[in-house]
PDB file of C-alpha atoms in Angstrom:
ATOM      1  CA  MET Q1282       2.175 -43.217 -18.496  1.00  0.00           C
ATOM      2  CA  HIS Q1283      -1.556 -42.963 -19.109  1.00  0.00           C
ATOM      3  CA  ASP Q1284      -4.084 -41.564 -16.684  1.00  0.00           C
ATOM      4  CA  ASP Q1285      -7.697 -42.594 -17.248  1.00  0.00           C
ATOM      5  CA  SER Q1286      -9.046 -39.881 -14.942  1.00  0.00           C
ATOM      6  CA  PHE Q1287      -7.530 -37.210 -17.226  1.00  0.00           C
ATOM      7  CA  VAL Q1288      -9.242 -38.722 -20.281  1.00  0.00           C
ATOM      8  CA  GLN Q1289     -12.526 -39.130 -18.410  1.00  0.00           C
ATOM      9  CA  ARG Q1290     -12.483 -35.564 -17.143  1.00  0.00           C
ATOM     10  CA  LEU Q1291     -12.043 -34.147 -20.651  1.00  0.00           C
ATOM     11  CA  ALA Q1292     -14.619 -36.569 -22.085  1.00  0.00           C
ATOM     12  CA  GLY Q1293     -17.026 -35.150 -19.521  1.00  0.00           C
ATOM     13  CA  GLU Q1294     -16.360 -31.684 -20.960  1.00  0.00           C
ATOM     14  CA  GLY Q1295     -16.914 -32.908 -24.522  1.00  0.00           C
ATOM     15  CA  VAL Q1296     -13.220 -33.010 -25.469  1.00  0.00           C
ATOM     16  CA  LYS Q1297     -11.987 -36.155 -27.226  1.00  0.00           C
ATOM     17  CA  VAL Q1298      -8.535 -37.312 -26.137  1.00  0.00           C
ATOM     18  CA  ILE Q1299      -6.440 -39.674 -28.296  1.00  0.00           C
ATOM     19  CA  ARG Q1300      -3.740 -41.737 -26.603  1.00  0.00           C
ATOM     20  CA  GLY Q1301      -0.446 -42.476 -28.372  1.00  0.00           C
ATOM     21  CA  GLU Q1302      -1.187 -40.405 -31.485  1.00  0.00           C
ATOM     22  CA  PRO Q1303       1.778 -40.635 -33.953  1.00  0.00           C
ATOM     23  CA  MET Q1304       3.088 -37.089 -34.371  1.00  0.00           C
ATOM     24  CA  LYS Q1305       4.383 -37.825 -37.858  1.00  0.00           C
ATOM     25  CA  ARG Q1306       0.742 -37.413 -38.944  1.00  0.00           C
ATOM     26  CA  HIS Q1307       0.880 -33.799 -37.758  1.00  0.00           C
ATOM     27  CA  THR Q1308       4.252 -32.447 -38.951  1.00  0.00           C
ATOM     28  CA  THR Q1309       5.201 -31.313 -42.444  1.00  0.00           C
ATOM     29  CA  TRP Q1310       8.371 -33.430 -42.164  1.00  0.00           C
ATOM     30  CA  ARG Q1311       6.154 -36.521 -41.581  1.00  0.00           C
ATOM     31  CA  ILE Q1312       8.446 -37.446 -38.684  1.00  0.00           C
ATOM     32  CA  GLY Q1313       7.752 -37.965 -34.987  1.00  0.00           C
ATOM     33  CA  GLY Q1314       6.940 -40.496 -32.287  1.00  0.00           C
ATOM     34  CA  PRO Q1315       3.679 -40.723 -30.302  1.00  0.00           C
ATOM     35  CA  ALA Q1316       2.111 -38.116 -28.038  1.00  0.00           C
ATOM     36  CA  ASP Q1317       0.967 -39.482 -24.672  1.00  0.00           C
ATOM     37  CA  TYR Q1318      -2.284 -37.536 -25.108  1.00  0.00           C
ATOM     38  CA  PHE Q1319      -3.483 -35.564 -28.124  1.00  0.00           C
ATOM     39  CA  VAL Q1320      -6.461 -33.208 -28.476  1.00  0.00           C
ATOM     40  CA  GLU Q1321      -7.801 -30.956 -31.235  1.00  0.00           C
ATOM     41  CA  PRO Q1322     -10.103 -28.589 -29.310  1.00  0.00           C
ATOM     42  CA  ASP Q1323     -13.088 -27.319 -31.274  1.00  0.00           C
ATOM     43  CA  SER Q1324     -13.519 -24.055 -29.346  1.00  0.00           C
ATOM     44  CA  VAL Q1325     -11.762 -21.675 -26.969  1.00  0.00           C
ATOM     45  CA  ASP Q1326     -13.769 -23.260 -24.131  1.00  0.00           C
ATOM     46  CA  ALA Q1327     -12.516 -26.735 -25.106  1.00  0.00           C
ATOM     47  CA  LEU Q1328      -8.975 -25.353 -25.233  1.00  0.00           C
ATOM     48  CA  ARG Q1329      -9.409 -23.875 -21.747  1.00  0.00           C
ATOM     49  CA  ALA Q1330     -10.770 -27.207 -20.438  1.00  0.00           C
ATOM     50  CA  SER Q1331      -7.754 -29.034 -21.929  1.00  0.00           C
ATOM     51  CA  VAL Q1332      -5.247 -26.615 -20.392  1.00  0.00           C
ATOM     52  CA  SER Q1333      -6.957 -26.748 -16.969  1.00  0.00           C
ATOM     53  CA  ALA Q1334      -7.153 -30.549 -16.928  1.00  0.00           C
ATOM     54  CA  ALA Q1335      -3.505 -30.918 -17.933  1.00  0.00           C
ATOM     55  CA  ARG Q1336      -2.461 -28.463 -15.234  1.00  0.00           C
ATOM     56  CA  ASP Q1337      -4.492 -30.278 -12.560  1.00  0.00           C
ATOM     57  CA  HIS Q1338      -2.997 -33.632 -13.600  1.00  0.00           C
ATOM     58  CA  GLY Q1339       0.571 -32.283 -13.721  1.00  0.00           C
ATOM     59  CA  LEU Q1340       0.915 -32.920 -17.463  1.00  0.00           C
ATOM     60  CA  PRO Q1341       3.239 -30.761 -19.577  1.00  0.00           C
ATOM     61  CA  ILE Q1342       1.508 -29.071 -22.527  1.00  0.00           C
ATOM     62  CA  THR Q1343       2.862 -28.770 -26.063  1.00  0.00           C
ATOM     63  CA  VAL Q1344       0.953 -26.703 -28.622  1.00  0.00           C
ATOM     64  CA  ILE Q1345       1.273 -27.182 -32.371  1.00  0.00           C
ATOM     65  CA  GLY Q1346      -0.424 -25.678 -35.400  1.00  0.00           C
ATOM     66  CA  ARG Q1347       0.328 -26.975 -38.874  1.00  0.00           C
ATOM     67  CA  GLY Q1348       3.510 -28.735 -37.786  1.00  0.00           C
ATOM     68  CA  SER Q1349       5.921 -26.853 -40.033  1.00  0.00           C
ATOM     69  CA  ASN Q1350       9.280 -25.743 -38.644  1.00  0.00           C
ATOM     70  CA  THR Q1351       8.993 -28.591 -36.119  1.00  0.00           C
ATOM     71  CA  LEU Q1352      11.002 -31.756 -35.479  1.00  0.00           C
ATOM     72  CA  VAL Q1353       9.320 -34.224 -33.120  1.00  0.00           C
ATOM     73  CA  LEU Q1354      11.833 -36.746 -31.786  1.00  0.00           C
ATOM     74  CA  ASP Q1355      11.352 -40.486 -32.264  1.00  0.00           C
ATOM     75  CA  GLY Q1356      10.383 -41.175 -28.632  1.00  0.00           C
ATOM     76  CA  GLY Q1357       7.429 -38.826 -28.970  1.00  0.00           C
ATOM     77  CA  ILE Q1358       6.067 -36.155 -26.617  1.00  0.00           C
ATOM     78  CA  ARG Q1359       5.236 -36.626 -22.954  1.00  0.00           C
ATOM     79  CA  GLY Q1360       2.091 -35.079 -21.551  1.00  0.00           C
ATOM     80  CA  LEU Q1361      -0.577 -33.400 -23.671  1.00  0.00           C
ATOM     81  CA  VAL Q1362      -0.231 -32.176 -27.249  1.00  0.00           C
ATOM     82  CA  ILE Q1363      -2.848 -29.601 -28.270  1.00  0.00           C
ATOM     83  CA  LYS Q1364      -3.283 -29.057 -31.995  1.00  0.00           C
ATOM     84  CA  LEU Q1365      -5.018 -25.867 -33.105  1.00  0.00           C
ATOM     85  CA  HIS Q1366      -6.322 -26.499 -36.579  1.00  0.00           C
ATOM     86  CA  ASP Q1367      -9.570 -26.138 -38.513  1.00  0.00           C
ATOM     87  CA  ALA Q1368     -11.804 -25.181 -35.559  1.00  0.00           C
ATOM     88  CA  PHE Q1369      -9.354 -22.335 -34.888  1.00  0.00           C
ATOM     89  CA  ALA Q1370      -9.301 -21.068 -38.470  1.00  0.00           C
ATOM     90  CA  HIS Q1371     -11.979 -18.325 -38.271  1.00  0.00           C
ATOM     91  CA  TYR Q1372     -11.081 -14.907 -39.641  1.00  0.00           C
ATOM     92  CA  GLU Q1373     -12.620 -11.486 -40.159  1.00  0.00           C
ATOM     93  CA  VAL Q1374     -11.731  -8.777 -42.667  1.00  0.00           C
ATOM     94  CA  HIS Q1375     -12.386  -5.167 -41.665  1.00  0.00           C
ATOM     95  CA  GLU Q1376     -11.688  -3.220 -44.836  1.00  0.00           C
ATOM     96  CA  GLU Q1377     -12.645   0.133 -43.295  1.00  0.00           C
ATOM     97  CA  GLU Q1378      -9.803  -0.182 -40.763  1.00  0.00           C
ATOM     98  CA  CYS Q1379      -7.435  -2.014 -43.156  1.00  0.00           C
ATOM     99  CA  ALA Q1380      -7.190  -4.950 -40.767  1.00  0.00           C
ATOM    100  CA  VAL Q1381      -7.586  -8.722 -40.746  1.00  0.00           C
ATOM    101  CA  TYR Q1382      -8.307 -10.733 -37.605  1.00  0.00           C
ATOM    102  CA  ALA Q1383      -7.575 -14.471 -37.475  1.00  0.00           C
ATOM    103  CA  MET Q1384      -7.622 -17.356 -35.055  1.00  0.00           C
ATOM    104  CA  ALA Q1385      -4.387 -19.209 -34.345  1.00  0.00           C
ATOM    105  CA  GLY Q1386      -5.152 -22.270 -36.478  1.00  0.00           C
ATOM    106  CA  ARG Q1387      -5.705 -20.327 -39.723  1.00  0.00           C
ATOM    107  CA  SER Q1388      -3.061 -21.066 -42.363  1.00  0.00           C
ATOM    108  CA  TYR Q1389      -0.764 -18.030 -42.662  1.00  0.00           C
ATOM    109  CA  VAL Q1390      -0.633 -18.502 -46.445  1.00  0.00           C
ATOM    110  CA  ALA Q1391      -4.435 -18.580 -46.640  1.00  0.00           C
ATOM    111  CA  LEU Q1392      -4.733 -15.432 -44.512  1.00  0.00           C
ATOM    112  CA  ALA Q1393      -2.246 -13.603 -46.734  1.00  0.00           C
ATOM    113  CA  ASN Q1394      -4.252 -14.540 -49.832  1.00  0.00           C
ATOM    114  CA  ILE Q1395      -7.490 -13.394 -48.157  1.00  0.00           C
ATOM    115  CA  ALA Q1396      -5.879  -9.993 -47.439  1.00  0.00           C
ATOM    116  CA  ILE Q1397      -4.708  -9.685 -51.061  1.00  0.00           C
ATOM    117  CA  ARG Q1398      -8.193 -10.555 -52.315  1.00  0.00           C
ATOM    118  CA  HIS Q1399      -9.563  -7.666 -50.244  1.00  0.00           C
ATOM    119  CA  GLY Q1400      -6.917  -5.239 -51.553  1.00  0.00           C
ATOM    120  CA  LEU Q1401      -5.028  -5.106 -48.239  1.00  0.00           C
ATOM    121  CA  SER Q1402      -1.235  -5.070 -48.367  1.00  0.00           C
ATOM    122  CA  GLY Q1403       1.377  -6.083 -45.795  1.00  0.00           C
ATOM    123  CA  LEU Q1404       1.020  -9.843 -45.521  1.00  0.00           C
ATOM    124  CA  GLU Q1405       2.312 -10.768 -48.980  1.00  0.00           C
ATOM    125  CA  PHE Q1406       5.522 -12.176 -47.439  1.00  0.00           C
ATOM    126  CA  ALA Q1407       3.412 -14.745 -45.532  1.00  0.00           C
ATOM    127  CA  THR Q1408       2.551 -16.544 -48.798  1.00  0.00           C
ATOM    128  CA  GLY Q1409       5.981 -18.160 -48.379  1.00  0.00           C
ATOM    129  CA  ILE Q1410       5.389 -19.378 -44.805  1.00  0.00           C
ATOM    130  CA  PRO Q1411       3.600 -22.754 -44.535  1.00  0.00           C
ATOM    131  CA  GLY Q1412       2.643 -22.504 -40.848  1.00  0.00           C
ATOM    132  CA  SER Q1413      -0.307 -21.252 -38.831  1.00  0.00           C
ATOM    133  CA  VAL Q1414      -1.078 -17.755 -37.560  1.00  0.00           C
ATOM    134  CA  GLY Q1415      -0.347 -18.836 -33.974  1.00  0.00           C
ATOM    135  CA  GLY Q1416       3.021 -20.292 -34.907  1.00  0.00           C
ATOM    136  CA  ALA Q1417       3.875 -17.207 -36.950  1.00  0.00           C
ATOM    137  CA  VAL Q1418       3.180 -14.937 -33.971  1.00  0.00           C
ATOM    138  CA  MET Q1419       5.155 -17.127 -31.560  1.00  0.00           C
ATOM    139  CA  MET Q1420       8.162 -17.417 -33.904  1.00  0.00           C
ATOM    140  CA  ASN Q1421       7.914 -13.932 -35.450  1.00  0.00           C
ATOM    141  CA  ALA Q1422       7.935 -15.782 -38.765  1.00  0.00           C
ATOM    142  CA  GLY Q1423       9.369 -13.958 -41.737  1.00  0.00           C
ATOM    143  CA  ALA Q1424      10.243 -14.247 -45.427  1.00  0.00           C
ATOM    144  CA  TYR Q1425      11.502 -11.983 -48.213  1.00  0.00           C
ATOM    145  CA  GLY Q1426      12.970  -9.511 -45.734  1.00  0.00           C
ATOM    146  CA  ARG Q1427       9.689  -8.954 -43.863  1.00  0.00           C
ATOM    147  CA  GLU Q1428       8.544 -10.209 -40.448  1.00  0.00           C
ATOM    148  CA  THR Q1429       5.268 -10.814 -38.625  1.00  0.00           C
ATOM    149  CA  CYS Q1430       6.078  -8.136 -36.034  1.00  0.00           C
ATOM    150  CA  GLU Q1431       5.857  -5.467 -38.766  1.00  0.00           C
ATOM    151  CA  VAL Q1432       2.113  -6.064 -39.259  1.00  0.00           C
ATOM    152  CA  LEU Q1433       0.891  -7.572 -35.979  1.00  0.00           C
ATOM    153  CA  ASP Q1434      -1.177  -5.180 -33.853  1.00  0.00           C
ATOM    154  CA  TRP Q1435      -2.026  -7.552 -30.977  1.00  0.00           C
ATOM    155  CA  ALA Q1436      -2.491 -11.198 -30.073  1.00  0.00           C
ATOM    156  CA  GLU Q1437      -4.903 -12.707 -27.571  1.00  0.00           C
ATOM    157  CA  VAL Q1438      -3.049 -15.311 -25.522  1.00  0.00           C
ATOM    158  CA  MET Q1439      -4.286 -17.958 -23.070  1.00  0.00           C
ATOM    159  CA  ASP Q1440      -2.099 -18.595 -20.018  1.00  0.00           C
ATOM    160  CA  GLU Q1441      -1.791 -21.804 -17.960  1.00  0.00           C
ATOM    161  CA  THR Q1442      -4.811 -20.810 -15.824  1.00  0.00           C
ATOM    162  CA  GLY Q1443      -7.048 -20.575 -18.923  1.00  0.00           C
ATOM    163  CA  ALA Q1444      -7.257 -16.768 -18.740  1.00  0.00           C
ATOM    164  CA  VAL Q1445      -6.988 -14.908 -22.063  1.00  0.00           C
ATOM    165  CA  THR Q1446      -5.072 -11.615 -22.203  1.00  0.00           C
ATOM    166  CA  ARG Q1447      -4.569  -9.241 -25.123  1.00  0.00           C
ATOM    167  CA  LEU Q1448      -0.852  -8.599 -25.649  1.00  0.00           C
ATOM    168  CA  SER Q1449       0.237  -5.656 -27.777  1.00  0.00           C
ATOM    169  CA  ASN Q1450       3.035  -5.842 -30.318  1.00  0.00           C
ATOM    170  CA  ARG Q1451       5.346  -4.294 -27.715  1.00  0.00           C
ATOM    171  CA  ASP Q1452       4.245  -6.770 -24.996  1.00  0.00           C
ATOM    172  CA  LEU Q1453       5.406  -9.636 -27.234  1.00  0.00           C
ATOM    173  CA  HIS Q1454       9.041  -8.381 -27.255  1.00  0.00           C
ATOM    174  CA  PHE Q1455       9.687  -9.489 -30.824  1.00  0.00           C
ATOM    175  CA  GLY Q1456      13.181 -10.283 -32.078  1.00  0.00           C
ATOM    176  CA  TYR Q1457      14.604 -12.301 -34.972  1.00  0.00           C
ATOM    177  CA  ARG Q1458      12.431 -15.473 -35.059  1.00  0.00           C
ATOM    178  CA  TYR Q1459      11.523 -14.681 -31.456  1.00  0.00           C
ATOM    179  CA  SER Q1460       8.667 -13.543 -29.245  1.00  0.00           C
ATOM    180  CA  VAL Q1461       8.263 -13.746 -25.483  1.00  0.00           C
ATOM    181  CA  LEU Q1462       5.967 -16.747 -26.102  1.00  0.00           C
ATOM    182  CA  LYS Q1463       9.061 -18.835 -26.823  1.00  0.00           C
ATOM    183  CA  ASP Q1464      10.157 -18.320 -23.207  1.00  0.00           C
ATOM    184  CA  ARG Q1465       6.889 -18.487 -21.300  1.00  0.00           C
ATOM    185  CA  PHE Q1466       3.691 -20.468 -21.617  1.00  0.00           C
ATOM    186  CA  GLY Q1467       1.018 -18.838 -23.720  1.00  0.00           C
ATOM    187  CA  ILE Q1468      -1.325 -20.077 -26.457  1.00  0.00           C
ATOM    188  CA  VAL Q1469      -2.304 -17.586 -29.145  1.00  0.00           C
ATOM    189  CA  THR Q1470      -6.063 -17.699 -29.780  1.00  0.00           C
ATOM    190  CA  TRP Q1471      -6.673 -14.606 -31.976  1.00  0.00           C
ATOM    191  CA  ALA Q1472      -4.431 -12.047 -33.677  1.00  0.00           C
ATOM    192  CA  LYS Q1473      -5.023  -8.724 -35.400  1.00  0.00           C
ATOM    193  CA  PHE Q1474      -2.906  -7.632 -38.367  1.00  0.00           C
ATOM    194  CA  GLN Q1475      -2.834  -3.949 -39.294  1.00  0.00           C
ATOM    195  CA  LEU Q1476      -2.451  -3.588 -43.049  1.00  0.00           C
ATOM    196  CA  ARG Q1477      -2.739  -0.827 -45.651  1.00  0.00           C
ATOM    197  CA  PRO Q1478      -4.525  -0.400 -48.993  1.00  0.00           C
ATOM    198  CA  GLY Q1479      -2.755  -2.096 -51.882  1.00  0.00           C
ATOM    199  CA  GLN Q1480      -3.167  -2.868 -55.591  1.00  0.00           C
ATOM    200  CA  ARG Q1481      -4.458  -6.428 -56.013  1.00  0.00           C
ATOM    201  CA  ASP Q1482      -2.771  -6.979 -59.384  1.00  0.00           C
ATOM    202  CA  GLU Q1483       0.613  -5.742 -58.147  1.00  0.00           C
ATOM    203  CA  MET Q1484       0.417  -7.909 -55.023  1.00  0.00           C
ATOM    204  CA  ARG Q1485      -0.631 -10.974 -57.020  1.00  0.00           C
ATOM    205  CA  SER Q1486       2.175 -10.439 -59.510  1.00  0.00           C
ATOM    206  CA  LEU Q1487       4.777 -10.181 -56.739  1.00  0.00           C
ATOM    207  CA  VAL Q1488       3.454 -13.303 -54.982  1.00  0.00           C
ATOM    208  CA  ARG Q1489       3.458 -15.208 -58.294  1.00  0.00           C
ATOM    209  CA  GLN Q1490       7.143 -14.285 -58.851  1.00  0.00           C
ATOM    210  CA  TRP Q1491       8.050 -15.458 -55.349  1.00  0.00           C
ATOM    211  CA  SER Q1492       6.089 -18.687 -55.827  1.00  0.00           C
ATOM    212  CA  GLN Q1493       7.854 -19.464 -59.119  1.00  0.00           C
ATOM    213  CA  ARG Q1494      11.238 -18.837 -57.455  1.00  0.00           C
ATOM    214  CA  ARG Q1495      10.331 -21.182 -54.560  1.00  0.00           C
ATOM    215  CA  ILE Q1496       9.245 -23.941 -56.952  1.00  0.00           C
ATOM    216  CA  ALA Q1497      12.490 -23.537 -58.917  1.00  0.00           C
ATOM    217  CA  THR Q1498      14.826 -23.483 -55.918  1.00  0.00           C
ATOM    218  CA  GLN Q1499      13.193 -25.475 -53.090  1.00  0.00           C
ATOM    219  CA  PRO Q1500      12.522 -29.257 -52.800  1.00  0.00           C
ATOM    220  CA  LEU Q1501       8.778 -28.850 -52.324  1.00  0.00           C
ATOM    221  CA  SER Q1502       7.909 -32.347 -53.593  1.00  0.00           C
ATOM    222  CA  PHE Q1503       9.428 -33.994 -50.489  1.00  0.00           C
ATOM    223  CA  PRO Q1504       8.305 -33.632 -46.856  1.00  0.00           C
ATOM    224  CA  ASN Q1505      10.395 -30.902 -45.222  1.00  0.00           C
ATOM    225  CA  CYS Q1506      10.134 -28.289 -42.482  1.00  0.00           C
ATOM    226  CA  GLY Q1507      11.242 -25.233 -44.443  1.00  0.00           C
ATOM    227  CA  SER Q1508      14.646 -23.701 -43.769  1.00  0.00           C
ATOM    228  CA  VAL Q1509      16.586 -25.639 -41.132  1.00  0.00           C
ATOM    229  CA  PHE Q1510      19.195 -22.991 -40.247  1.00  0.00           C
ATOM    230  CA  ARG Q1511      19.061 -19.266 -39.690  1.00  0.00           C
ATOM    231  CA  ASN Q1512      21.100 -17.223 -42.145  1.00  0.00           C
ATOM    232  CA  PRO Q1513      24.234 -15.945 -40.367  1.00  0.00           C
ATOM    233  CA  GLU Q1514      24.999 -12.224 -40.591  1.00  0.00           C
ATOM    234  CA  GLY Q1515      26.154 -11.343 -44.107  1.00  0.00           C
ATOM    235  CA  THR Q1516      25.841 -14.780 -45.706  1.00  0.00           C
ATOM    236  CA  HIS Q1517      23.431 -17.664 -46.348  1.00  0.00           C
ATOM    237  CA  ALA Q1518      23.330 -20.995 -44.533  1.00  0.00           C
ATOM    238  CA  ALA Q1519      22.642 -22.808 -47.829  1.00  0.00           C
ATOM    239  CA  ARG Q1520      25.781 -21.331 -49.426  1.00  0.00           C
ATOM    240  CA  LEU Q1521      27.974 -22.384 -46.476  1.00  0.00           C
ATOM    241  CA  ILE Q1522      26.565 -25.937 -46.438  1.00  0.00           C
ATOM    242  CA  GLU Q1523      26.998 -26.239 -50.211  1.00  0.00           C
ATOM    243  CA  GLU Q1524      30.570 -24.882 -50.125  1.00  0.00           C
ATOM    244  CA  ALA Q1525      31.318 -27.394 -47.348  1.00  0.00           C
ATOM    245  CA  GLY Q1526      30.412 -30.149 -49.837  1.00  0.00           C
ATOM    246  CA  LEU Q1527      27.382 -31.414 -47.949  1.00  0.00           C
ATOM    247  CA  LYS Q1528      24.644 -30.919 -50.545  1.00  0.00           C
ATOM    248  CA  GLY Q1529      22.968 -34.276 -51.247  1.00  0.00           C
ATOM    249  CA  LEU Q1530      24.369 -35.982 -48.133  1.00  0.00           C
ATOM    250  CA  VAL Q1531      22.116 -38.858 -47.029  1.00  0.00           C
ATOM    251  CA  ARG Q1532      21.726 -40.373 -43.568  1.00  0.00           C
ATOM    252  CA  GLY Q1533      19.169 -43.174 -43.353  1.00  0.00           C
ATOM    253  CA  GLN Q1534      16.077 -41.786 -45.117  1.00  0.00           C
ATOM    254  CA  ALA Q1535      16.962 -38.113 -44.572  1.00  0.00           C
ATOM    255  CA  MET Q1536      18.923 -35.983 -47.049  1.00  0.00           C
ATOM    256  CA  ILE Q1537      20.416 -32.506 -47.196  1.00  0.00           C
ATOM    257  CA  SER Q1538      18.540 -31.470 -50.318  1.00  0.00           C
ATOM    258  CA  ASP Q1539      20.529 -31.421 -53.546  1.00  0.00           C
ATOM    259  CA  LYS Q1540      18.206 -28.622 -54.702  1.00  0.00           C
ATOM    260  CA  HIS Q1541      18.577 -26.281 -51.686  1.00  0.00           C
ATOM    261  CA  ALA Q1542      21.186 -27.036 -49.016  1.00  0.00           C
ATOM    262  CA  ASN Q1543      19.239 -25.339 -46.193  1.00  0.00           C
ATOM    263  CA  PHE Q1544      16.484 -27.951 -46.531  1.00  0.00           C
ATOM    264  CA  ILE Q1545      16.610 -31.459 -45.104  1.00  0.00           C
ATOM    265  CA  ILE Q1546      14.085 -33.697 -46.803  1.00  0.00           C
ATOM    266  CA  ASN Q1547      12.369 -36.939 -45.801  1.00  0.00           C
ATOM    267  CA  LEU Q1548      12.997 -39.444 -48.600  1.00  0.00           C
ATOM    268  CA  GLY Q1549      10.254 -41.733 -47.297  1.00  0.00           C
ATOM    269  CA  ASN Q1550      10.663 -42.994 -43.782  1.00  0.00           C
ATOM    270  CA  ALA Q1551      13.251 -40.739 -42.144  1.00  0.00           C
ATOM    271  CA  SER Q1552      13.689 -40.782 -38.389  1.00  0.00           C
ATOM    272  CA  ALA Q1553      14.258 -37.706 -36.256  1.00  0.00           C
ATOM    273  CA  SER Q1554      17.652 -39.160 -35.297  1.00  0.00           C
ATOM    274  CA  ASP Q1555      18.635 -39.197 -39.008  1.00  0.00           C
ATOM    275  CA  VAL Q1556      17.678 -35.530 -39.290  1.00  0.00           C
ATOM    276  CA  LEU Q1557      19.467 -34.563 -36.067  1.00  0.00           C
ATOM    277  CA  TRP Q1558      22.631 -36.316 -37.253  1.00  0.00           C
ATOM    278  CA  LEU Q1559      22.587 -34.285 -40.489  1.00  0.00           C
ATOM    279  CA  ILE Q1560      21.949 -31.047 -38.571  1.00  0.00           C
ATOM    280  CA  ARG Q1561      24.856 -31.655 -36.177  1.00  0.00           C
ATOM    281  CA  HIS Q1562      27.162 -32.847 -38.942  1.00  0.00           C
ATOM    282  CA  ALA Q1563      26.438 -29.727 -41.028  1.00  0.00           C
ATOM    283  CA  GLN Q1564      27.060 -27.517 -37.976  1.00  0.00           C
ATOM    284  CA  ALA Q1565      30.382 -29.257 -37.210  1.00  0.00           C
ATOM    285  CA  VAL Q1566      31.701 -29.143 -40.789  1.00  0.00           C
ATOM    286  CA  VAL Q1567      30.671 -25.509 -41.357  1.00  0.00           C
ATOM    287  CA  ARG Q1568      32.228 -24.495 -38.020  1.00  0.00           C
ATOM    288  CA  GLU Q1569      35.454 -26.284 -38.925  1.00  0.00           C
ATOM    289  CA  ARG Q1570      35.622 -24.894 -42.466  1.00  0.00           C
ATOM    290  CA  PHE Q1571      34.395 -21.330 -41.959  1.00  0.00           C
ATOM    291  CA  GLY Q1572      34.469 -20.658 -38.211  1.00  0.00           C
ATOM    292  CA  ILE Q1573      30.717 -19.974 -38.277  1.00  0.00           C
ATOM    293  CA  GLN Q1574      28.233 -21.601 -35.886  1.00  0.00           C
ATOM    294  CA  LEU Q1575      24.988 -22.355 -37.729  1.00  0.00           C
ATOM    295  CA  GLU Q1576      21.910 -21.930 -35.533  1.00  0.00           C
ATOM    296  CA  THR Q1577      18.721 -23.866 -36.216  1.00  0.00           C
ATOM    297  CA  GLU Q1578      15.339 -22.272 -36.875  1.00  0.00           C
ATOM    298  CA  VAL Q1579      13.605 -25.577 -36.132  1.00  0.00           C
ATOM    299  CA  ARG Q1580      11.619 -26.225 -32.964  1.00  0.00           C
ATOM    300  CA  VAL Q1581      12.710 -29.604 -31.545  1.00  0.00           C
ATOM    301  CA  LEU Q1582      10.054 -31.305 -29.404  1.00  0.00           C
ATOM    302  CA  GLY Q1583       9.811 -34.513 -27.426  1.00  0.00           C
ATOM    303  CA  GLU Q1584      12.281 -37.178 -26.434  1.00  0.00           C
ATOM    304  CA  PRO Q1585      14.639 -39.544 -28.300  1.00  0.00           C
ATOM    305  CA  LEU Q1586      13.880 -43.255 -28.365  1.00  0.00           C
TER     306      LEU Q1586
END
């Protein structure tokens, strides 16, 4: 359902709205149906205008960053999708306080490399996380045994009225792949990461080792969303899926990677329903074989066809 008055209102505020934008253009899986409305605001004011207009028109709001860790269903997303990308990629380095500040659309990998370049340690783990700063805060993203909550000082968050509040680390109630922003509406605009002095060469060497391991063990040449399942206590999801004999299983154009069983890859033109079938099949077989319920790390958005 399209509402011209919504589009006209935002056009009047200098915000360009796209109707029916295919979400597969905006996810790392290259999967997803159309968004009713899609905007890429170029400022905090444009973001506020988008949120206010959607609220006044009764449209649900979905916020994405770099589209990793996200499965958009084939029927697409109702309401307004807001993508925070290059206009929300500003950052500041304050070496004297060992801190980096970044807007929500900044690549987490890029921010980690900026910190390393300035001799600031603490974000090295983020070189393995292909999302945005905003997504990392919302999900408490982690890798290599470290998590975002260990280095985040505060995040500035816009609510559904357009007001921006600074939430401390404690206010965000972090847990495993969790913050309070998963349960209530809030759009991260800026975040501050408190780091410590580090040796550039040591940090670069560690990151290089991790990168080589990722290239050797992960199917990075195919569109994917990163790890699909959380690792259950005391074991690895990939090991369970492999031992269940599911490595290399294909459904349509989606495949449980034969390189790393906790990755589902898009072989070319996979649908979200192909991916969901593989996820549910892996969960059922692992539950039957090992009595373990695999939980997904992936954010599922939108509606089926």
